[in-house]
PDB file of C-alpha atoms in Angstrom:
ATOM      1  CA  MET Z   1     105.463 122.292  24.506  1.00 33.00           C
ATOM      2  CA  ALA Z   2     103.635 118.921  24.643  1.00 37.00           C
ATOM      3  CA  ASN Z   3     106.666 117.323  26.320  1.00 42.00           C
ATOM      4  CA  ASP Z   4     106.895 120.179  28.851  1.00 39.00           C
ATOM      5  CA  LEU Z   5     103.204 119.753  29.706  1.00 36.00           C
ATOM      6  CA  ALA Z   6     103.654 116.017  30.099  1.00 55.00           C
ATOM      7  CA  ASP Z   7     106.550 116.637  32.512  1.00 55.00           C
ATOM      8  CA  VAL Z   8     104.449 119.085  34.540  1.00 50.00           C
ATOM      9  CA  ASP Z   9     101.542 116.621  34.741  1.00 76.00           C
ATOM     10  CA  TYR Z  10     103.867 113.798  35.736  1.00 73.00           C
ATOM     11  CA  GLU Z  11     105.340 115.905  38.542  1.00 79.00           C
ATOM     12  CA  LYS Z  12     101.893 116.959  39.708  1.00 82.00           C
ATOM     13  CA  PHE Z  13     100.413 113.460  39.717  1.00 86.00           C
ATOM     14  CA  TRP Z  14     103.194 111.655  41.554  1.00 79.00           C
ATOM     15  CA  ARG Z  15     103.277 114.313  44.247  1.00 86.00           C
ATOM     16  CA  ARG Z  16      99.499 114.069  44.698  1.00 89.00           C
ATOM     17  CA  LEU Z  17      99.789 110.287  44.968  1.00 89.00           C
ATOM     18  CA  GLN Z  18     102.190 110.806  47.865  1.00 88.00           C
ATOM     19  CA  GLN Z  19      99.477 112.825  49.592  1.00 88.00           C
ATOM     20  CA  VAL Z  20      97.194 109.806  49.216  1.00 88.00           C
ATOM     21  CA  GLY Z  21      99.742 107.579  50.920  1.00 88.00           C
ATOM     22  CA  LEU Z  22     102.232 106.187  48.408  1.00 90.00           C
ATOM     23  CA  ASN Z  23     105.943 106.839  48.815  1.00 91.00           C
ATOM     24  CA  ALA Z  24     107.934 108.648  46.101  1.00 91.00           C
ATOM     25  CA  TYR Z  25     109.141 105.499  44.294  1.00 92.00           C
ATOM     26  CA  GLU Z  26     105.664 103.962  44.352  1.00 91.00           C
ATOM     27  CA  ALA Z  27     104.004 107.165  43.153  1.00 91.00           C
ATOM     28  CA  ARG Z  28     106.418 107.638  40.207  1.00 90.00           C
ATOM     29  CA  SER Z  29     106.122 104.006  39.191  1.00 91.00           C
ATOM     30  CA  TYR Z  30     102.313 104.057  39.246  1.00 92.00           C
ATOM     31  CA  VAL Z  31     102.133 107.226  37.116  1.00 91.00           C
ATOM     32  CA  VAL Z  32     104.375 105.550  34.523  1.00 91.00           C
ATOM     33  CA  LEU Z  33     102.292 102.345  34.615  1.00 91.00           C
ATOM     34  CA  VAL Z  34      99.130 104.367  34.025  1.00 89.00           C
ATOM     35  CA  GLY Z  35     100.557 105.593  30.688  1.00 85.00           C
ATOM     36  CA  HIS Z  36     101.209 102.153  29.112  1.00 85.00           C
ATOM     37  CA  PRO Z  37      99.389  98.749  29.107  1.00 84.00           C
ATOM     38  CA  ARG Z  38     102.284  96.793  30.646  1.00 86.00           C
ATOM     39  CA  PHE Z  39     105.948  97.041  31.606  1.00 89.00           C
ATOM     40  CA  LYS Z  40     108.809  94.764  32.477  1.00 88.00           C
ATOM     41  CA  ALA Z  41     110.223  95.624  35.882  1.00 90.00           C
ATOM     42  CA  LEU Z  42     113.566  96.931  34.675  1.00 90.00           C
ATOM     43  CA  GLU Z  43     111.918  98.964  31.907  1.00 89.00           C
ATOM     44  CA  LEU Z  44     109.718 100.589  34.511  1.00 90.00           C
ATOM     45  CA  ALA Z  45     112.694 101.301  36.769  1.00 91.00           C
ATOM     46  CA  ALA Z  46     114.407 103.310  34.046  1.00 89.00           C
ATOM     47  CA  ARG Z  47     111.305 105.343  33.158  1.00 89.00           C
ATOM     48  CA  ALA Z  48     110.227 105.996  36.781  1.00 89.00           C
ATOM     49  CA  ARG Z  49     113.762 106.827  37.965  1.00 90.00           C
ATOM     50  CA  VAL Z  50     113.698 104.046  40.539  1.00 92.00           C
ATOM     51  CA  PRO Z  51     116.970 102.235  41.380  1.00 92.00           C
ATOM     52  CA  ARG Z  52     117.069  98.823  39.690  1.00 91.00           C
ATOM     53  CA  GLN Z  53     117.710  97.063  42.999  1.00 92.00           C
ATOM     54  CA  LYS Z  54     114.567  98.699  44.443  1.00 92.00           C
ATOM     55  CA  ILE Z  55     112.066  98.182  41.605  1.00 92.00           C
ATOM     56  CA  TYR Z  56     110.842  94.691  42.597  1.00 91.00           C
ATOM     57  CA  GLU Z  57     110.232  95.838  46.172  1.00 94.00           C
ATOM     58  CA  VAL Z  58     108.309  98.846  44.827  1.00 92.00           C
ATOM     59  CA  LEU Z  59     106.195  96.720  42.463  1.00 92.00           C
ATOM     60  CA  ASP Z  60     105.397  94.174  45.189  1.00 92.00           C
ATOM     61  CA  SER Z  61     104.187  97.043  47.389  1.00 91.00           C
ATOM     62  CA  LEU Z  62     102.028  98.477  44.563  1.00 92.00           C
ATOM     63  CA  VAL Z  63     100.459  95.054  43.991  1.00 92.00           C
ATOM     64  CA  GLU Z  64      99.791  94.669  47.732  1.00 91.00           C
ATOM     65  CA  LYS Z  65      98.193  98.137  47.909  1.00 92.00           C
ATOM     66  CA  GLY Z  66      96.017  97.433  44.855  1.00 91.00           C
ATOM     67  CA  PHE Z  67      97.646  99.860  42.391  1.00 91.00           C
ATOM     68  CA  ALA Z  68      99.341  97.292  40.144  1.00 92.00           C
ATOM     69  CA  GLN Z  69      98.714  93.769  38.892  1.00 91.00           C
ATOM     70  CA  VAL Z  70     100.908  91.057  37.420  1.00 91.00           C
ATOM     71  CA  VAL Z  71     100.394  90.042  33.807  1.00 85.00           C
ATOM     72  CA  GLN Z  72     102.031  86.666  33.339  1.00 78.00           C
ATOM     73  CA  GLU Z  73     103.237  86.064  29.805  1.00 68.00           C
ATOM     74  CA  LYS Z  74     106.618  84.677  28.698  1.00 74.00           C
ATOM     75  CA  THR Z  75     108.161  87.123  31.141  1.00 80.00           C
ATOM     76  CA  LYS Z  76     106.641  88.739  34.203  1.00 86.00           C
ATOM     77  CA  LEU Z  77     104.939  92.014  33.280  1.00 90.00           C
ATOM     78  CA  PHE Z  78     103.160  94.632  35.371  1.00 90.00           C
ATOM     79  CA  SER Z  79     100.223  96.877  34.580  1.00 90.00           C
ATOM     80  CA  ALA Z  80      98.314  99.565  36.454  1.00 90.00           C
ATOM     81  CA  VAL Z  81      94.972  98.978  38.106  1.00 91.00           C
ATOM     82  CA  GLU Z  82      92.494 101.561  36.800  1.00 91.00           C
ATOM     83  CA  PRO Z  83      92.818 104.675  39.065  1.00 89.00           C
ATOM     84  CA  GLY Z  84      89.059 104.921  39.617  1.00 89.00           C
ATOM     85  CA  LEU Z  85      89.235 101.496  41.285  1.00 91.00           C
ATOM     86  CA  ALA Z  86      92.700 101.536  42.811  1.00 89.00           C
ATOM     87  CA  ILE Z  87      92.564 104.819  44.717  1.00 90.00           C
ATOM     88  CA  PRO Z  88      89.092 104.475  46.346  1.00 91.00           C
ATOM     89  CA  ALA Z  89      89.765 100.830  47.270  1.00 90.00           C
ATOM     90  CA  TYR Z  90      93.143 101.739  48.795  1.00 89.00           C
ATOM     91  CA  LEU Z  91      91.608 104.578  50.808  1.00 90.00           C
ATOM     92  CA  GLU Z  92      88.827 102.300  52.033  1.00 91.00           C
ATOM     93  CA  ARG Z  93      91.365  99.734  53.229  1.00 90.00           C
ATOM     94  CA  GLN Z  94      93.330 102.523  54.927  1.00 88.00           C
ATOM     95  CA  LYS Z  95      90.152 103.695  56.621  1.00 90.00           C
ATOM     96  CA  GLU Z  96      89.387 100.174  57.879  1.00 89.00           C
ATOM     97  CA  SER Z  97      92.965  99.766  59.106  1.00 88.00           C
ATOM     98  CA  LEU Z  98      92.870 103.081  60.940  1.00 89.00           C
ATOM     99  CA  GLU Z  99      89.513 102.228  62.502  1.00 89.00           C
ATOM    100  CA  GLN Z 100      90.922  98.919  63.728  1.00 90.00           C
ATOM    101  CA  GLN Z 101      93.924 100.713  65.176  1.00 90.00           C
ATOM    102  CA  LEU Z 102      91.653 103.256  66.852  1.00 88.00           C
ATOM    103  CA  ASP Z 103      89.453 100.494  68.268  1.00 86.00           C
ATOM    104  CA  GLU Z 104      92.516  98.750  69.671  1.00 89.00           C
ATOM    105  CA  GLN Z 105      93.867 102.017  71.093  1.00 89.00           C
ATOM    106  CA  ARG Z 106      90.434 102.737  72.552  1.00 86.00           C
ATOM    107  CA  ARG Z 107      90.372  99.354  74.317  1.00 87.00           C
ATOM    108  CA  HIS Z 108      93.878  99.844  75.665  1.00 86.00           C
ATOM    109  CA  GLY Z 109      93.061 103.446  76.615  1.00 80.00           C
ATOM    110  CA  ASN Z 110      89.886 102.505  78.492  1.00 80.00           C
ATOM    111  CA  SER Z 111      91.734  99.765  80.388  1.00 83.00           C
ATOM    112  CA  LEU Z 112      94.595 102.139  81.182  1.00 82.00           C
ATOM    113  CA  ALA Z 113      92.189 104.871  82.295  1.00 78.00           C
ATOM    114  CA  THR Z 114      90.535 102.442  84.713  1.00 79.00           C
ATOM    115  CA  ASP Z 115      93.889 101.399  86.186  1.00 79.00           C
ATOM    116  CA  LEU Z 116      95.188 104.961  86.432  1.00 79.00           C
ATOM    117  CA  ARG Z 117      91.921 106.218  87.927  1.00 77.00           C
ATOM    118  CA  THR Z 118      92.591 104.107  91.015  1.00 75.00           C
ATOM    119  CA  ALA Z 119      96.158 105.393  91.270  1.00 73.00           C
ATOM    120  CA  TYR Z 120      94.926 108.964  90.724  1.00 69.00           C
ATOM    121  CA  ALA Z 121      92.325 108.675  93.469  1.00 70.00           C
ATOM    122  CA  GLU Z 122      94.920 107.316  95.873  1.00 65.00           C
ATOM    123  CA  GLY Z 123      97.432 109.984  94.893  1.00 63.00           C
ATOM    124  CA  GLN Z 124      94.985 112.875  95.153  1.00 61.00           C
ATOM    125  CA  GLY Z 125      93.623 111.635  98.444  1.00 59.00           C
ATOM    126  CA  GLY Z 126      97.039 110.949  99.862  1.00 55.00           C
ATOM    127  CA  ARG Z 127      99.740 113.150 101.214  1.00 54.00           C
ATOM    128  CA  GLY Z 128     101.979 115.580  99.419  1.00 53.00           C
ATOM    129  CA  THR Z 129     105.692 115.093  99.022  1.00 53.00           C
ATOM    130  CA  LEU Z 130     106.548 116.510 102.476  1.00 56.00           C
ATOM    131  CA  ASP Z 131     103.282 116.029 104.362  1.00 67.00           C
ATOM    132  CA  TYR Z 132     104.970 113.346 106.476  1.00 77.00           C
ATOM    133  CA  LEU Z 133     107.107 116.062 108.145  1.00 81.00           C
ATOM    134  CA  ARG Z 134     105.950 119.166 110.030  1.00 85.00           C
ATOM    135  CA  ILE Z 135     108.130 121.714 111.818  1.00 86.00           C
ATOM    136  CA  VAL Z 136     106.558 122.967 115.050  1.00 84.00           C
ATOM    137  CA  ASN Z 137     108.145 125.442 117.475  1.00 78.00           C
ATOM    138  CA  ASP Z 138     105.125 126.590 119.466  1.00 81.00           C
ATOM    139  CA  PRO Z 139     105.056 124.578 122.757  1.00 79.00           C
ATOM    140  CA  SER Z 140     101.255 124.507 122.800  1.00 81.00           C
ATOM    141  CA  GLN Z 141     101.167 123.051 119.272  1.00 83.00           C
ATOM    142  CA  ILE Z 142     103.841 120.486 120.205  1.00 83.00           C
ATOM    143  CA  ALA Z 143     101.638 119.469 123.122  1.00 82.00           C
ATOM    144  CA  VAL Z 144      98.597 119.103 120.840  1.00 84.00           C
ATOM    145  CA  HIS Z 145     100.497 116.792 118.468  1.00 85.00           C
ATOM    146  CA  TYR Z 146     101.939 114.787 121.366  1.00 85.00           C
ATOM    147  CA  ARG Z 147      98.583 114.246 123.070  1.00 87.00           C
ATOM    148  CA  SER Z 148      96.838 113.420 119.773  1.00 88.00           C
ATOM    149  CA  MET Z 149      99.322 110.648 118.983  1.00 89.00           C
ATOM    150  CA  LEU Z 150      99.386 109.413 122.553  1.00 88.00           C
ATOM    151  CA  SER Z 151      95.596 109.115 122.686  1.00 88.00           C
ATOM    152  CA  SER Z 152      95.524 106.930 119.536  1.00 90.00           C
ATOM    153  CA  VAL Z 153      98.588 104.718 120.156  1.00 92.00           C
ATOM    154  CA  GLU Z 154      97.711 101.014 120.017  1.00 93.00           C
ATOM    155  CA  ARG Z 155     100.819  98.903 120.655  1.00 93.00           C
ATOM    156  CA  GLU Z 156     103.886 100.767 121.899  1.00 95.00           C
ATOM    157  CA  PHE Z 157     104.884 104.165 123.204  1.00 93.00           C
ATOM    158  CA  ILE Z 158     108.493 105.135 123.937  1.00 93.00           C
ATOM    159  CA  GLU Z 159     109.990 108.468 124.924  1.00 91.00           C
ATOM    160  CA  PHE Z 160     113.182 110.340 125.692  1.00 90.00           C
ATOM    161  CA  SER Z 161     112.153 112.850 128.337  1.00 83.00           C
ATOM    162  CA  ARG Z 162     114.149 115.911 129.300  1.00 79.00           C
ATOM    163  CA  PRO Z 163     113.243 119.523 130.195  1.00 71.00           C
ATOM    164  CA  PRO Z 164     112.008 122.037 129.303  1.00 66.00           C
ATOM    165  CA  TYR Z 165     108.665 120.251 128.829  1.00 65.00           C
ATOM    166  CA  ALA Z 166     105.828 121.068 126.451  1.00 59.00           C
ATOM    167  CA  VAL Z 167     104.090 118.109 128.116  1.00 63.00           C
ATOM    168  CA  ASP Z 168     105.589 116.467 131.187  1.00 65.00           C
ATOM    169  CA  PRO Z 169     105.250 112.693 130.528  1.00 63.00           C
ATOM    170  CA  LEU Z 170     105.464 112.023 134.277  1.00 58.00           C
ATOM    171  CA  ASP Z 171     102.414 114.234 134.766  1.00 63.00           C
ATOM    172  CA  GLU Z 172     100.236 113.062 131.882  1.00 72.00           C
ATOM    173  CA  GLN Z 173      97.092 110.988 132.406  1.00 83.00           C
ATOM    174  CA  LEU Z 174      97.134 109.828 128.768  1.00 86.00           C
ATOM    175  CA  VAL Z 175     100.297 107.832 129.482  1.00 86.00           C
ATOM    176  CA  LYS Z 176      98.499 105.923 132.235  1.00 86.00           C
ATOM    177  CA  GLN Z 177      95.453 105.443 130.018  1.00 88.00           C
ATOM    178  CA  ALA Z 178      97.616 104.024 127.213  1.00 89.00           C
ATOM    179  CA  ALA Z 179      99.223 101.584 129.636  1.00 88.00           C
ATOM    180  CA  ALA Z 180      95.774 100.603 130.869  1.00 88.00           C
ATOM    181  CA  ARG Z 181      94.790  99.788 127.265  1.00 90.00           C
ATOM    182  CA  GLY Z 182      97.670  97.333 127.061  1.00 92.00           C
ATOM    183  CA  VAL Z 183     100.107  99.653 125.272  1.00 93.00           C
ATOM    184  CA  ARG Z 184     103.708  98.916 126.230  1.00 94.00           C
ATOM    185  CA  SER Z 185     104.938 102.254 127.563  1.00 91.00           C
ATOM    186  CA  ARG Z 186     108.599 103.053 128.271  1.00 93.00           C
ATOM    187  CA  ILE Z 187     110.047 106.387 129.290  1.00 89.00           C
ATOM    188  CA  LEU Z 188     113.739 107.193 129.526  1.00 89.00           C
ATOM    189  CA  VAL Z 189     114.453 110.245 131.682  1.00 86.00           C
ATOM    190  CA  GLU Z 190     117.510 112.313 132.521  1.00 84.00           C
ATOM    191  CA  SER Z 191     118.285 111.612 136.162  1.00 79.00           C
ATOM    192  CA  GLY Z 192     119.341 115.204 136.777  1.00 76.00           C
ATOM    193  CA  ALA Z 193     115.851 116.390 135.802  1.00 69.00           C
ATOM    194  CA  LEU Z 194     114.120 114.295 138.478  1.00 71.00           C
ATOM    195  CA  ASP Z 195     113.259 116.185 141.644  1.00 71.00           C
ATOM    196  CA  ASP Z 196     111.648 114.583 144.679  1.00 72.00           C
ATOM    197  CA  GLU Z 197     108.156 115.188 143.329  1.00 72.00           C
ATOM    198  CA  HIS Z 198     108.929 113.487 140.003  1.00 71.00           C
ATOM    199  CA  ARG Z 199     110.606 110.567 141.739  1.00 73.00           C
ATOM    200  CA  GLY Z 200     107.483 110.092 143.818  1.00 73.00           C
ATOM    201  CA  ARG Z 201     105.434 109.656 140.655  1.00 74.00           C
ATOM    202  CA  LEU Z 202     107.636 106.854 139.327  1.00 74.00           C
ATOM    203  CA  GLN Z 203     106.021 104.323 141.646  1.00 75.00           C
ATOM    204  CA  ASP Z 204     102.608 105.476 140.475  1.00 78.00           C
ATOM    205  CA  TYR Z 205     103.635 104.848 136.852  1.00 81.00           C
ATOM    206  CA  LYS Z 206     105.144 101.485 137.742  1.00 81.00           C
ATOM    207  CA  SER Z 207     101.894 100.406 139.362  1.00 82.00           C
ATOM    208  CA  VAL Z 208     100.016 100.801 136.043  1.00 85.00           C
ATOM    209  CA  GLY Z 209     102.721  99.115 133.973  1.00 88.00           C
ATOM    210  CA  VAL Z 210     104.720 102.075 132.676  1.00 89.00           C
ATOM    211  CA  GLU Z 211     108.451 101.304 132.544  1.00 90.00           C
ATOM    212  CA  VAL Z 212     110.838 104.134 133.490  1.00 87.00           C
ATOM    213  CA  ARG Z 213     114.637 104.163 133.362  1.00 90.00           C
ATOM    214  CA  GLU Z 214     117.248 106.846 134.042  1.00 86.00           C
ATOM    215  CA  VAL Z 215     120.336 108.001 132.137  1.00 88.00           C
ATOM    216  CA  LEU Z 216     122.713 110.859 132.798  1.00 87.00           C
ATOM    217  CA  SER Z 217     121.912 112.676 129.564  1.00 85.00           C
ATOM    218  CA  LEU Z 218     119.851 112.410 126.385  1.00 87.00           C
ATOM    219  CA  PRO Z 219     120.769 113.916 123.005  1.00 85.00           C
ATOM    220  CA  LEU Z 220     117.249 115.112 122.188  1.00 85.00           C
ATOM    221  CA  LYS Z 221     113.594 114.776 123.048  1.00 87.00           C
ATOM    222  CA  LEU Z 222     111.817 111.901 121.352  1.00 91.00           C
ATOM    223  CA  ALA Z 223     108.345 110.408 121.458  1.00 92.00           C
ATOM    224  CA  LEU Z 224     107.517 107.456 119.228  1.00 94.00           C
ATOM    225  CA  PHE Z 225     104.146 105.804 118.735  1.00 94.00           C
ATOM    226  CA  ASP Z 226     103.659 102.303 117.271  1.00 93.00           C
ATOM    227  CA  CYS Z 227     107.076 102.637 115.575  1.00 90.00           C
ATOM    228  CA  ASN Z 228     105.432 104.642 112.824  1.00 89.00           C
ATOM    229  CA  GLN Z 229     104.901 108.239 113.876  1.00 92.00           C
ATOM    230  CA  GLY Z 230     106.177 110.588 116.512  1.00 92.00           C
ATOM    231  CA  LEU Z 231     108.167 113.716 117.170  1.00 91.00           C
ATOM    232  CA  VAL Z 232     111.782 114.680 117.644  1.00 90.00           C
ATOM    233  CA  ALA Z 233     112.562 117.927 119.465  1.00 84.00           C
ATOM    234  CA  LEU Z 234     115.900 119.706 119.297  1.00 80.00           C
ATOM    235  CA  LEU Z 235     117.054 122.379 121.728  1.00 73.00           C
ATOM    236  CA  ASP Z 236     117.510 125.775 120.071  1.00 70.00           C
ATOM    237  CA  PRO Z 237     121.016 127.214 120.611  1.00 63.00           C
ATOM    238  CA  VAL Z 238     119.782 130.237 122.577  1.00 57.00           C
ATOM    239  CA  ILE Z 239     121.415 130.215 126.017  1.00 50.00           C
ATOM    240  CA  THR Z 240     119.349 132.998 127.573  1.00 50.00           C
ATOM    241  CA  ARG Z 241     116.002 131.435 126.726  1.00 56.00           C
ATOM    242  CA  PRO Z 242     116.227 127.757 125.743  1.00 60.00           C
ATOM    243  CA  SER Z 243     113.306 126.311 123.789  1.00 69.00           C
ATOM    244  CA  TRP Z 244     112.551 123.350 121.572  1.00 72.00           C
ATOM    245  CA  THR Z 245     111.760 123.023 117.893  1.00 84.00           C
ATOM    246  CA  ALA Z 246     109.958 119.775 117.081  1.00 86.00           C
ATOM    247  CA  VAL Z 247     109.795 117.751 113.890  1.00 89.00           C
ATOM    248  CA  VAL Z 248     106.502 115.864 113.869  1.00 90.00           C
ATOM    249  CA  PHE Z 249     106.708 112.918 111.471  1.00 90.00           C
ATOM    250  CA  ASP Z 250     104.661 110.077 110.059  1.00 89.00           C
ATOM    251  CA  HIS Z 251     107.362 108.002 108.373  1.00 88.00           C
ATOM    252  CA  ALA Z 252     108.146 104.338 109.043  1.00 88.00           C
ATOM    253  CA  GLY Z 253     111.825 104.605 108.076  1.00 89.00           C
ATOM    254  CA  LEU Z 254     112.536 107.537 110.380  1.00 89.00           C
ATOM    255  CA  ALA Z 255     110.532 105.878 113.146  1.00 90.00           C
ATOM    256  CA  GLU Z 256     112.593 102.684 112.793  1.00 92.00           C
ATOM    257  CA  ALA Z 257     115.839 104.654 113.069  1.00 92.00           C
ATOM    258  CA  MET Z 258     114.615 106.488 116.175  1.00 92.00           C
ATOM    259  CA  ALA Z 259     113.474 103.219 117.728  1.00 93.00           C
ATOM    260  CA  GLY Z 260     116.962 101.811 117.274  1.00 93.00           C
ATOM    261  CA  LEU Z 261     118.445 104.839 119.050  1.00 92.00           C
ATOM    262  CA  PHE Z 262     115.962 104.437 121.891  1.00 93.00           C
ATOM    263  CA  GLU Z 263     116.705 100.720 122.340  1.00 93.00           C
ATOM    264  CA  GLU Z 264     120.454 101.370 122.462  1.00 92.00           C
ATOM    265  CA  ARG Z 265     120.048 103.990 125.223  1.00 91.00           C
ATOM    266  CA  TRP Z 266     117.425 101.911 127.029  1.00 93.00           C
ATOM    267  CA  ARG Z 267     119.816  98.956 127.397  1.00 91.00           C
ATOM    268  CA  ARG Z 268     122.422 101.189 129.073  1.00 87.00           C
ATOM    269  CA  ALA Z 269     119.981 102.888 131.451  1.00 85.00           C
ATOM    270  CA  ILE Z 270     119.273 102.316 135.158  1.00 73.00           C
ATOM    271  CA  THR Z 271     116.091 100.337 135.835  1.00 70.00           C
ATOM    272  CA  HIS Z 272     113.585 101.477 138.444  1.00 59.00           C
TER     273      HIS Z 272
END
């Protein structure tokens, strides 16, 4: 019965030592050390059921953690540090180590929070994933977008112009005002869409610095402002009542592609 009780206590103690922070080999070895003044390493390995090739690593770890000490006689012996000293001291060192880790994590976390706060503010105040594109099919809304961009253009305005018009660029005071501000303004028109009245206005545009050229046909309607934002309008495939659906965009890449298309058609056009 005494042996059975000893086995039960041994099992209980080494498992509880694992809860404190020792691994299984360390816990079994310490419980065995507690029961005898000193052990040789290989003697301890046999009693604690630790592989012989592992016992020196286990004992070095117990010494480092404060659970064992070396007794140097003719041969190297090991003994247990009194549990009332070993366990509280080990836990105190663990507490200090954890506090240092937390302090370091806190410093890194505060620095990271500061950096991410800037990115968060920019992200929350910025645009959503598709805010740079808007689909507009109401002519009055297309006109509002067109005039808004035209009134704020600073460097360059270019346009493919063909009917039906939401805003007729040859009858738009904002075009003249932009040219008067020093904005380079170029309009490419379909020659078949120019009646005598529109042709009469070309000289008026030329007098304020607006450049106008003619081509036989244009693939779409396009207005581009400062090579950054603009609108592209596509003709709906409804023969009986043609209308335009516009994509209003604020996207440098798309604007660059549209500018390239404009320049290619502009070079082939007839100059007024």
